[in-house]
Amino acid sequence: MPMTAEGPISTTTPTRLDPLQPQRARPTDDPSAGGDAVKIDVRNVSFWYGASQALWDVSLKIPARKVTALIGPSGCGKSTLLRLLNRMNDLVPGARIGGTIALDGVDIHDRKTEVEILRRRVGMVFQKPNPFPKSIYENVAYGPRIQGIGDRARLDAIVEDSLRRGALWNEVKDRLDQSAIGMSGGQQQRLCIARALATAPEVLLMDEPCSALDPASTAKIEDLIHELRSSVTIAIVTHNMQQAARVSDFTAFMLVGKLLEHGPTEQIFTRPTKKETEDYVTGRFG
Amino acid sequence: MSKLRDSFKKGEPAVLLTAAGLAAALLLLGGMVVLVAVSGLGVFWPKSLVQFETKTGKLLGEVMAETIAEPRPGFPGGPRFNLRVANRDIYAADFMWVNGFNVVGRTEPADAWVVERLEYGNFHGFLSEVRTPEGAMASSEAARTDAFDKAVAASEKDTKKGPEIVFTTADGKAVVIHAGAVVDAWQPNRMGTLARTGHYVAALWNFLTGNPRESNTEGGIWPALFGTCLMVLLMSVAVVPFGVMAAVYLHEYARQGVVVRLVRIAVSNLAGVPSIVFGLFGLGFFVYTIGGSIDRAFFSDSLPTPTFGTGGILWASLTLALLTLPVVIVATEEALAAVPHANREGALALGSTKWEMLRRVVLPNAMPGILTGMILAVARGAGEVAPLMLTGAVKLAPKMPFDADAPFFHLDRKFMHLGFHIYDLGFQSPNVEAAKPMVYATTLLLIIVVVALNVTAIVMRARLRKRLEGHAF
C-alpha cells in the first residue's frame, strides 16, 4: 500500500452513521459476475439524447464492494452509462431510456423510487472538482443537513468521519471553517469524495475523477479508492488504462455506445476476447 | 499608401476612434460632476463682502463672477462684476451687474455684516444701533456687536419678536430687523481661513439637518434627504424579493419555450417605458384603486378626506419598485445563469431536491449578481422624479413619514424628495435667481446620496464575493 505525503491514510472501518437510512434488501448472488453479489444490474439499456442514440442495448452487472472500471474511447457512452446509474441524466431535456437498471433488485426508474433517496444511496464524484463556495465543514455537512440532521455533535462526527475516509482530515482539521475554494485541485477532489461519503452511500460513481489532477493527487485518489472498496461499491470511468488496471477489480470496455467486453480486469488486460478490446488496451487506438 | 492600408488593417484608426469616444464620454461626465461639485460646495463658503463705490452709489456684496464685456457703440466694455447684493426687500433683486468703468473705489470694509434672516433672504450692511438697554449704552462697535449677539440669543425665532436692530445698507438706508428674525450673522471680512471653515461646516450641517424656509429657497433640506432615503429603502424592500422570485421561476421552473421568451422580451421592454407612464399607472392603480379601496374599507370615517387614497410614500415606493422590477429580474436571471452547472449537479448528486439545490447552492451563489440588480435599481430609482410627482412627492410636507407618533411609520403621508426639490427650486420658486445656489447644493447632495447608496450595495457585494471565492491558503 503506498503511503501518502502526510503518513498512512486513514484505515478506519466505515460506520453506518445514519440510522435514518432504510435497511436494504440483501444483494442477490449472481454467478455471472464472478460469484460476487450484484449491486447494480443494468439490463438491455438503450439511451437517446433527443433523436441521437447514445447507448445500444447495454447489459452490465456491477458487483457489490468491488471496483468496476468503464473504459473506452471518447464519446463511447461510458459517462452516459455512469450518469444513468443515479439518474443524473433526468436533467437532460429530451432524454429517453429503454431497458431497466436495478439497484439491489429494485428498478431505479420505478415510480416508488424517489430520485433524491436514490442519489443518497448512489453518490457521485465528477470529472472536475466541484466544491460549493462554502467552508470545508459546510461542504461535507451539506448531504447530512438536507437529510434533516441539525444536531451539531452528530454533524461534527459525520464530517470528521467522512473527511477521514476521504483521506483529508489531517490536512484540513484545523481549518474546517475556511473556504473550500482555496484548496488545491487534488484536495478539492478528495473533499468532493468526502462530501459524497457523508450521505453514507452504498455505491460511489466516479466520472474521470483524476483527469483534472496532477500525478501526485491522482496517486492519493487511487489509494483512496483502494481504501473505500471494502465498504462501498465503486464504478469509475477513466481514460487512463493504467489507472483502470491499478484500481479496478472488473473492467467493462465500451465502444460507440455498445458494451463490447466485460470481465475481471486481469482478463481484459491480458486475455481480451475481442480484437477491438485488445487494440484499445494495448494503445493501438483510442 | 500601403502603409495607410496596413494601418487600417491593423485597426489603428479603430483604436483611436474608440479611445476618442471614451474620452468624450469621460470629459462630459467629469465636467458635469466638477461643475456641480464646485458650485455646490462653494455655496456655504462665507465670501468676503466687497463694497463698490460707483458713480451712482455704493453697493455691498459678494463677487460671484467677473467677465469682460465687448465694447459696442455707447458702451465702452471692460470688466463686469456679478455682485450678490442680497437685501431683496430693498433692491428687489439678489444679484446686480456692476460695470468696471463705473467703479470709482473698491474696498472690503471690516465691519460689514451678513445677516441671514427668516424672511427676504440675506442682508448685507452695517450694524448701527441695537435697541436694548445694553445696546443703548454701547459706544464702541465691539460693544454693539456684543449687545446684538445677546439680543439674538435671547429672542424667540419669529420675524416680529425680539428687540429691534437697526442696520444701514451701503448706500445709507436704515433697515430695522427684529432680533428674532436673525437666523445667523457674521462679519466675513473679519474672519480668517479657520473661522470661515468653521462657519462653512456649521452652515453645511444646518443645510443637511434643517427644515426648508422661504419656499424652500433657504434653510435646510433634511425632510427631502430623509424622504429620498426612506423611499429608496422601501422601494428596494419591495422590488428585490419580487424580482428575485419572478426571475427564479422564469429561469429555473418555467418550461423554456416561446411563451417564456415572449415574457422575457416583455420584461426587457418594460425597462424602456417612460417613467411618467409608470407614474400614471401608479396614480390610477395604487393611489385611486387600491388606496381608494383601503379608504372605503378601513377609513370610511374620515371620507371624503382620503387617507391612503391620495399620493403617499408607500405608493411612490411601489410605483418605483414596478419601474425598477425589470432591472432586478434581468440581473437575477443573468446571475442564475452564471452559477456553474457543476455546482448544481453536485448538489443534486447529494440527494437535494430542486428547491434545496436552489436555496442552499444556487441562490447564495447568485447573491452578488442579485445585488448588482439591486444596485442598478437603486441607481435608477433614487434619481427618478416624474412618477413621484404623481404619486406622493410634494413641495413641502408638513409631517415626516417617520416620527415619534405611533405607529411611527406613516406610509400614507406625502413626502419630500431631493429630485423633486431640485425641480421645485430651479423652476417653481418665486425667486429662481436667488435659489440657484441651493439648486447646486441640492443637486450635489442628490448625487452624493445616489453614490453613497450604490457604494453601500457595492461594498456588500464585494464582501459576499470574497466569502464565495474564499481566500488562498
Short mmCIF file of N, CA and C in Angstrom, two decimals, chain B residues 183-295:
data_model
loop_
_atom_site.label_atom_id
_atom_site.label_comp_id
_atom_site.label_asym_id
_atom_site.label_seq_id
_atom_site.Cartn_x
_atom_site.Cartn_y
_atom_site.Cartn_z
N VAL B 183 -31.36 84.54 11.78
CA VAL B 183 -31.01 83.13 11.87
C VAL B 183 -29.53 83.01 12.23
N ASP B 184 -28.73 83.81 11.54
CA ASP B 184 -27.29 83.76 11.75
C ASP B 184 -26.73 85.09 11.26
N ALA B 185 -25.62 85.52 11.82
CA ALA B 185 -25.00 86.76 11.37
C ALA B 185 -23.50 86.63 11.51
N TRP B 186 -22.79 87.12 10.54
CA TRP B 186 -21.33 87.03 10.60
C TRP B 186 -20.69 88.20 9.86
N GLN B 187 -19.43 88.44 10.21
CA GLN B 187 -18.68 89.51 9.56
C GLN B 187 -17.56 88.86 8.75
N PRO B 188 -17.82 88.53 7.50
CA PRO B 188 -16.87 87.71 6.74
C PRO B 188 -15.50 88.36 6.59
N ASN B 189 -15.46 89.68 6.49
CA ASN B 189 -14.16 90.33 6.25
C ASN B 189 -13.26 90.28 7.47
N ARG B 190 -13.84 89.95 8.63
CA ARG B 190 -13.01 89.85 9.85
C ARG B 190 -12.56 88.41 10.08
N MET B 191 -13.11 87.47 9.27
CA MET B 191 -12.85 86.05 9.54
C MET B 191 -11.61 85.58 8.80
N GLY B 192 -10.77 84.81 9.53
CA GLY B 192 -9.62 84.16 8.90
C GLY B 192 -10.08 82.87 8.25
N THR B 193 -9.15 82.15 7.65
CA THR B 193 -9.50 80.90 6.96
C THR B 193 -10.12 79.90 7.93
N LEU B 194 -9.56 79.83 9.13
CA LEU B 194 -10.06 78.87 10.11
C LEU B 194 -11.49 79.18 10.50
N ALA B 195 -11.74 80.46 10.79
CA ALA B 195 -13.09 80.87 11.19
C ALA B 195 -14.08 80.61 10.06
N ARG B 196 -13.62 80.89 8.82
CA ARG B 196 -14.50 80.66 7.67
C ARG B 196 -14.81 79.17 7.53
N THR B 197 -13.78 78.34 7.76
CA THR B 197 -14.01 76.89 7.66
C THR B 197 -15.03 76.44 8.70
N GLY B 198 -14.87 76.98 9.93
CA GLY B 198 -15.83 76.64 10.98
C GLY B 198 -17.24 77.04 10.58
N HIS B 199 -17.36 78.24 10.04
CA HIS B 199 -18.66 78.73 9.62
C HIS B 199 -19.23 77.84 8.50
N TYR B 200 -18.32 77.44 7.59
CA TYR B 200 -18.71 76.60 6.45
C TYR B 200 -19.29 75.28 6.93
N VAL B 201 -18.57 74.66 7.88
CA VAL B 201 -19.03 73.36 8.39
C VAL B 201 -20.38 73.50 9.07
N ALA B 202 -20.51 74.56 9.88
CA ALA B 202 -21.77 74.77 10.59
C ALA B 202 -22.91 75.01 9.60
N ALA B 203 -22.63 75.81 8.54
CA ALA B 203 -23.67 76.09 7.55
C ALA B 203 -24.07 74.83 6.80
N LEU B 204 -23.06 74.00 6.50
CA LEU B 204 -23.34 72.74 5.80
C LEU B 204 -24.21 71.84 6.66
N TRP B 205 -23.87 71.80 7.95
CA TRP B 205 -24.63 70.97 8.88
C TRP B 205 -26.08 71.45 8.95
N ASN B 206 -26.26 72.78 9.03
CA ASN B 206 -27.61 73.32 9.07
C ASN B 206 -28.37 72.99 7.79
N PHE B 207 -27.66 73.01 6.67
CA PHE B 207 -28.29 72.69 5.39
C PHE B 207 -28.79 71.25 5.40
N LEU B 208 -27.95 70.34 5.91
CA LEU B 208 -28.32 68.92 5.89
C LEU B 208 -29.43 68.60 6.88
N THR B 209 -29.43 69.29 8.02
CA THR B 209 -30.33 68.87 9.09
C THR B 209 -31.49 69.82 9.31
N GLY B 210 -31.48 70.96 8.61
CA GLY B 210 -32.52 71.95 8.88
C GLY B 210 -33.76 71.77 8.02
N ASN B 211 -34.81 72.45 8.41
CA ASN B 211 -36.03 72.45 7.61
C ASN B 211 -35.97 73.60 6.60
N PRO B 212 -36.62 73.42 5.46
CA PRO B 212 -36.57 74.50 4.47
C PRO B 212 -37.41 75.70 4.91
N ARG B 213 -36.99 76.88 4.41
CA ARG B 213 -37.75 78.10 4.67
C ARG B 213 -37.93 78.83 3.36
N GLU B 214 -38.80 79.83 3.37
CA GLU B 214 -38.92 80.73 2.22
C GLU B 214 -39.13 79.96 0.92
N SER B 215 -40.20 79.18 0.84
CA SER B 215 -40.49 78.36 -0.34
C SER B 215 -39.29 77.51 -0.72
N ASN B 216 -38.66 76.95 0.25
CA ASN B 216 -37.55 76.03 0.04
C ASN B 216 -36.25 76.68 -0.42
N THR B 217 -36.26 77.99 -0.69
CA THR B 217 -35.03 78.59 -1.22
C THR B 217 -34.02 78.86 -0.12
N GLU B 218 -34.41 78.75 1.13
CA GLU B 218 -33.49 78.98 2.24
C GLU B 218 -33.61 77.81 3.21
N GLY B 219 -32.67 77.79 4.16
CA GLY B 219 -32.74 76.75 5.18
C GLY B 219 -32.19 75.44 4.69
N GLY B 220 -32.68 74.36 5.31
CA GLY B 220 -32.10 73.05 5.04
C GLY B 220 -32.96 72.19 4.13
N ILE B 221 -32.52 70.96 3.97
CA ILE B 221 -33.25 70.04 3.10
C ILE B 221 -33.47 68.70 3.80
N TRP B 222 -33.38 68.69 5.11
CA TRP B 222 -33.47 67.42 5.83
C TRP B 222 -34.69 66.57 5.43
N PRO B 223 -35.90 67.16 5.36
CA PRO B 223 -37.05 66.31 5.02
C PRO B 223 -36.90 65.65 3.65
N ALA B 224 -36.31 66.40 2.70
CA ALA B 224 -36.14 65.84 1.36
C ALA B 224 -35.09 64.72 1.37
N LEU B 225 -34.03 64.95 2.11
CA LEU B 225 -32.97 63.93 2.22
C LEU B 225 -33.53 62.66 2.84
N PHE B 226 -34.24 62.83 3.94
CA PHE B 226 -34.82 61.68 4.63
C PHE B 226 -35.84 60.98 3.75
N GLY B 227 -36.70 61.77 3.11
CA GLY B 227 -37.73 61.19 2.24
C GLY B 227 -37.11 60.38 1.11
N THR B 228 -36.04 60.90 0.51
CA THR B 228 -35.39 60.18 -0.58
C THR B 228 -34.86 58.84 -0.11
N CYS B 229 -34.13 58.88 1.02
CA CYS B 229 -33.52 57.65 1.52
C CYS B 229 -34.59 56.63 1.91
N LEU B 230 -35.63 57.11 2.60
CA LEU B 230 -36.67 56.17 3.03
C LEU B 230 -37.38 55.57 1.82
N MET B 231 -37.64 56.41 0.81
CA MET B 231 -38.34 55.89 -0.36
C MET B 231 -37.51 54.84 -1.09
N VAL B 232 -36.19 55.11 -1.21
CA VAL B 232 -35.32 54.14 -1.88
C VAL B 232 -35.29 52.83 -1.10
N LEU B 233 -35.25 52.96 0.22
CA LEU B 233 -35.23 51.77 1.08
C LEU B 233 -36.51 50.95 0.88
N LEU B 234 -37.66 51.64 0.95
CA LEU B 234 -38.94 50.94 0.78
C LEU B 234 -39.00 50.29 -0.60
N MET B 235 -38.52 51.04 -1.61
CA MET B 235 -38.54 50.51 -2.96
C MET B 235 -37.71 49.22 -3.05
N SER B 236 -36.52 49.25 -2.46
CA SER B 236 -35.65 48.07 -2.50
C SER B 236 -36.32 46.89 -1.81
N VAL B 237 -36.91 47.17 -0.65
CA VAL B 237 -37.57 46.10 0.10
C VAL B 237 -38.69 45.48 -0.74
N ALA B 238 -39.34 46.31 -1.53
CA ALA B 238 -40.44 45.79 -2.34
C ALA B 238 -39.94 45.09 -3.59
N VAL B 239 -38.93 45.67 -4.25
CA VAL B 239 -38.60 45.20 -5.59
C VAL B 239 -37.70 43.96 -5.56
N VAL B 240 -36.80 43.86 -4.59
CA VAL B 240 -35.83 42.76 -4.64
C VAL B 240 -36.51 41.39 -4.46
N PRO B 241 -37.31 41.20 -3.41
CA PRO B 241 -37.93 39.87 -3.30
C PRO B 241 -38.80 39.51 -4.51
N PHE B 242 -39.59 40.47 -4.99
CA PHE B 242 -40.47 40.16 -6.12
C PHE B 242 -39.66 39.86 -7.37
N GLY B 243 -38.64 40.68 -7.62
CA GLY B 243 -37.82 40.48 -8.80
C GLY B 243 -37.12 39.14 -8.76
N VAL B 244 -36.59 38.79 -7.59
CA VAL B 244 -35.86 37.52 -7.47
C VAL B 244 -36.82 36.35 -7.65
N MET B 245 -38.00 36.44 -7.04
CA MET B 245 -38.97 35.35 -7.19
C MET B 245 -39.33 35.17 -8.66
N ALA B 246 -39.62 36.28 -9.32
CA ALA B 246 -40.01 36.20 -10.73
C ALA B 246 -38.88 35.59 -11.56
N ALA B 247 -37.65 36.04 -11.31
CA ALA B 247 -36.52 35.54 -12.09
C ALA B 247 -36.28 34.07 -11.84
N VAL B 248 -36.43 33.64 -10.57
CA VAL B 248 -36.21 32.22 -10.26
C VAL B 248 -37.23 31.36 -11.01
N TYR B 249 -38.49 31.80 -10.99
CA TYR B 249 -39.48 31.00 -11.71
C TYR B 249 -39.16 30.96 -13.20
N LEU B 250 -38.85 32.14 -13.73
CA LEU B 250 -38.61 32.26 -15.17
C LEU B 250 -37.42 31.41 -15.59
N HIS B 251 -36.38 31.41 -14.76
CA HIS B 251 -35.14 30.74 -15.18
C HIS B 251 -35.08 29.29 -14.76
N GLU B 252 -35.70 28.95 -13.63
CA GLU B 252 -35.49 27.61 -13.08
C GLU B 252 -36.68 26.68 -13.28
N TYR B 253 -37.89 27.24 -13.20
CA TYR B 253 -39.05 26.36 -13.20
C TYR B 253 -39.81 26.37 -14.52
N ALA B 254 -39.95 27.57 -15.11
CA ALA B 254 -40.79 27.66 -16.31
C ALA B 254 -40.19 26.83 -17.44
N ARG B 255 -41.07 26.18 -18.23
CA ARG B 255 -40.58 25.40 -19.35
C ARG B 255 -40.11 26.36 -20.43
N GLN B 256 -38.84 26.27 -20.78
CA GLN B 256 -38.28 27.21 -21.74
C GLN B 256 -38.93 27.00 -23.10
N GLY B 257 -39.51 28.05 -23.62
CA GLY B 257 -40.19 27.94 -24.91
C GLY B 257 -40.60 29.32 -25.39
N VAL B 258 -41.54 29.33 -26.31
CA VAL B 258 -41.94 30.60 -26.93
C VAL B 258 -42.52 31.55 -25.88
N VAL B 259 -43.36 31.02 -24.99
CA VAL B 259 -44.04 31.87 -24.02
C VAL B 259 -43.02 32.55 -23.11
N VAL B 260 -42.08 31.75 -22.60
CA VAL B 260 -41.08 32.32 -21.69
C VAL B 260 -40.24 33.36 -22.42
N ARG B 261 -39.94 33.06 -23.69
CA ARG B 261 -39.15 34.05 -24.43
C ARG B 261 -39.92 35.34 -24.63
N LEU B 262 -41.21 35.22 -24.88
CA LEU B 262 -42.05 36.43 -25.02
C LEU B 262 -42.08 37.20 -23.71
N VAL B 263 -42.24 36.47 -22.61
CA VAL B 263 -42.27 37.13 -21.31
C VAL B 263 -40.96 37.88 -21.08
N ARG B 264 -39.86 37.24 -21.43
CA ARG B 264 -38.55 37.85 -21.24
C ARG B 264 -38.43 39.14 -22.05
N ILE B 265 -38.87 39.08 -23.31
CA ILE B 265 -38.81 40.27 -24.16
C ILE B 265 -39.67 41.38 -23.56
N ALA B 266 -40.86 40.98 -23.08
CA ALA B 266 -41.77 41.98 -22.49
C ALA B 266 -41.13 42.63 -21.28
N VAL B 267 -40.49 41.82 -20.44
CA VAL B 267 -39.86 42.36 -19.24
C VAL B 267 -38.75 43.35 -19.61
N SER B 268 -37.93 42.95 -20.61
CA SER B 268 -36.84 43.85 -21.01
C SER B 268 -37.40 45.15 -21.57
N ASN B 269 -38.48 45.05 -22.31
CA ASN B 269 -39.05 46.25 -22.90
C ASN B 269 -39.67 47.15 -21.86
N LEU B 270 -40.17 46.52 -20.80
CA LEU B 270 -40.76 47.30 -19.71
C LEU B 270 -39.76 48.30 -19.15
N ALA B 271 -38.47 47.92 -19.20
CA ALA B 271 -37.42 48.81 -18.69
C ALA B 271 -37.31 50.08 -19.52
N GLY B 272 -37.83 50.04 -20.76
CA GLY B 272 -37.71 51.21 -21.61
C GLY B 272 -38.93 52.10 -21.62
N VAL B 273 -39.96 51.71 -20.88
CA VAL B 273 -41.18 52.53 -20.85
C VAL B 273 -40.89 53.83 -20.10
N PRO B 274 -41.31 54.99 -20.62
CA PRO B 274 -41.04 56.26 -19.93
C PRO B 274 -41.60 56.24 -18.51
N SER B 275 -40.84 56.86 -17.62
CA SER B 275 -41.20 56.72 -16.22
C SER B 275 -42.53 57.40 -15.90
N ILE B 276 -42.89 58.41 -16.69
CA ILE B 276 -44.17 59.10 -16.39
C ILE B 276 -45.34 58.15 -16.60
N VAL B 277 -45.16 57.19 -17.51
CA VAL B 277 -46.21 56.18 -17.73
C VAL B 277 -46.38 55.35 -16.47
N PHE B 278 -45.26 54.97 -15.86
CA PHE B 278 -45.36 54.26 -14.58
C PHE B 278 -46.03 55.13 -13.54
N GLY B 279 -45.71 56.44 -13.58
CA GLY B 279 -46.34 57.36 -12.63
C GLY B 279 -47.85 57.37 -12.79
N LEU B 280 -48.30 57.43 -14.05
CA LEU B 280 -49.75 57.42 -14.30
C LEU B 280 -50.37 56.13 -13.84
N PHE B 281 -49.68 55.02 -14.12
CA PHE B 281 -50.20 53.73 -13.67
C PHE B 281 -50.28 53.70 -12.14
N GLY B 282 -49.20 54.19 -11.50
CA GLY B 282 -49.19 54.20 -10.03
C GLY B 282 -50.35 55.02 -9.49
N LEU B 283 -50.60 56.17 -10.13
CA LEU B 283 -51.70 57.03 -9.69
C LEU B 283 -53.04 56.32 -9.86
N GLY B 284 -53.22 55.72 -11.02
CA GLY B 284 -54.50 55.08 -11.30
C GLY B 284 -54.70 53.80 -10.50
N PHE B 285 -53.65 52.99 -10.41
CA PHE B 285 -53.81 51.68 -9.77
C PHE B 285 -53.58 51.74 -8.27
N PHE B 286 -52.38 52.16 -7.87
CA PHE B 286 -52.08 52.16 -6.44
C PHE B 286 -52.91 53.19 -5.68
N VAL B 287 -52.86 54.45 -6.16
CA VAL B 287 -53.48 55.53 -5.38
C VAL B 287 -55.00 55.43 -5.42
N TYR B 288 -55.57 55.44 -6.63
CA TYR B 288 -57.03 55.52 -6.71
C TYR B 288 -57.70 54.17 -6.46
N THR B 289 -57.18 53.11 -7.08
CA THR B 289 -57.87 51.82 -6.96
C THR B 289 -57.60 51.18 -5.61
N ILE B 290 -56.34 50.89 -5.33
CA ILE B 290 -56.02 50.20 -4.07
C ILE B 290 -56.20 51.14 -2.89
N GLY B 291 -55.61 52.34 -2.98
CA GLY B 291 -55.74 53.30 -1.89
C GLY B 291 -57.21 53.64 -1.62
N GLY B 292 -57.97 53.84 -2.71
CA GLY B 292 -59.39 54.14 -2.56
C GLY B 292 -60.13 53.02 -1.86
N SER B 293 -59.81 51.77 -2.23
CA SER B 293 -60.47 50.62 -1.61
C SER B 293 -60.13 50.54 -0.13
N ILE B 294 -58.85 50.79 0.20
CA ILE B 294 -58.44 50.75 1.61
C ILE B 294 -59.21 51.80 2.39
N ASP B 295 -59.35 53.00 1.80
CA ASP B 295 -60.08 54.06 2.48
C ASP B 295 -61.52 53.66 2.74
#
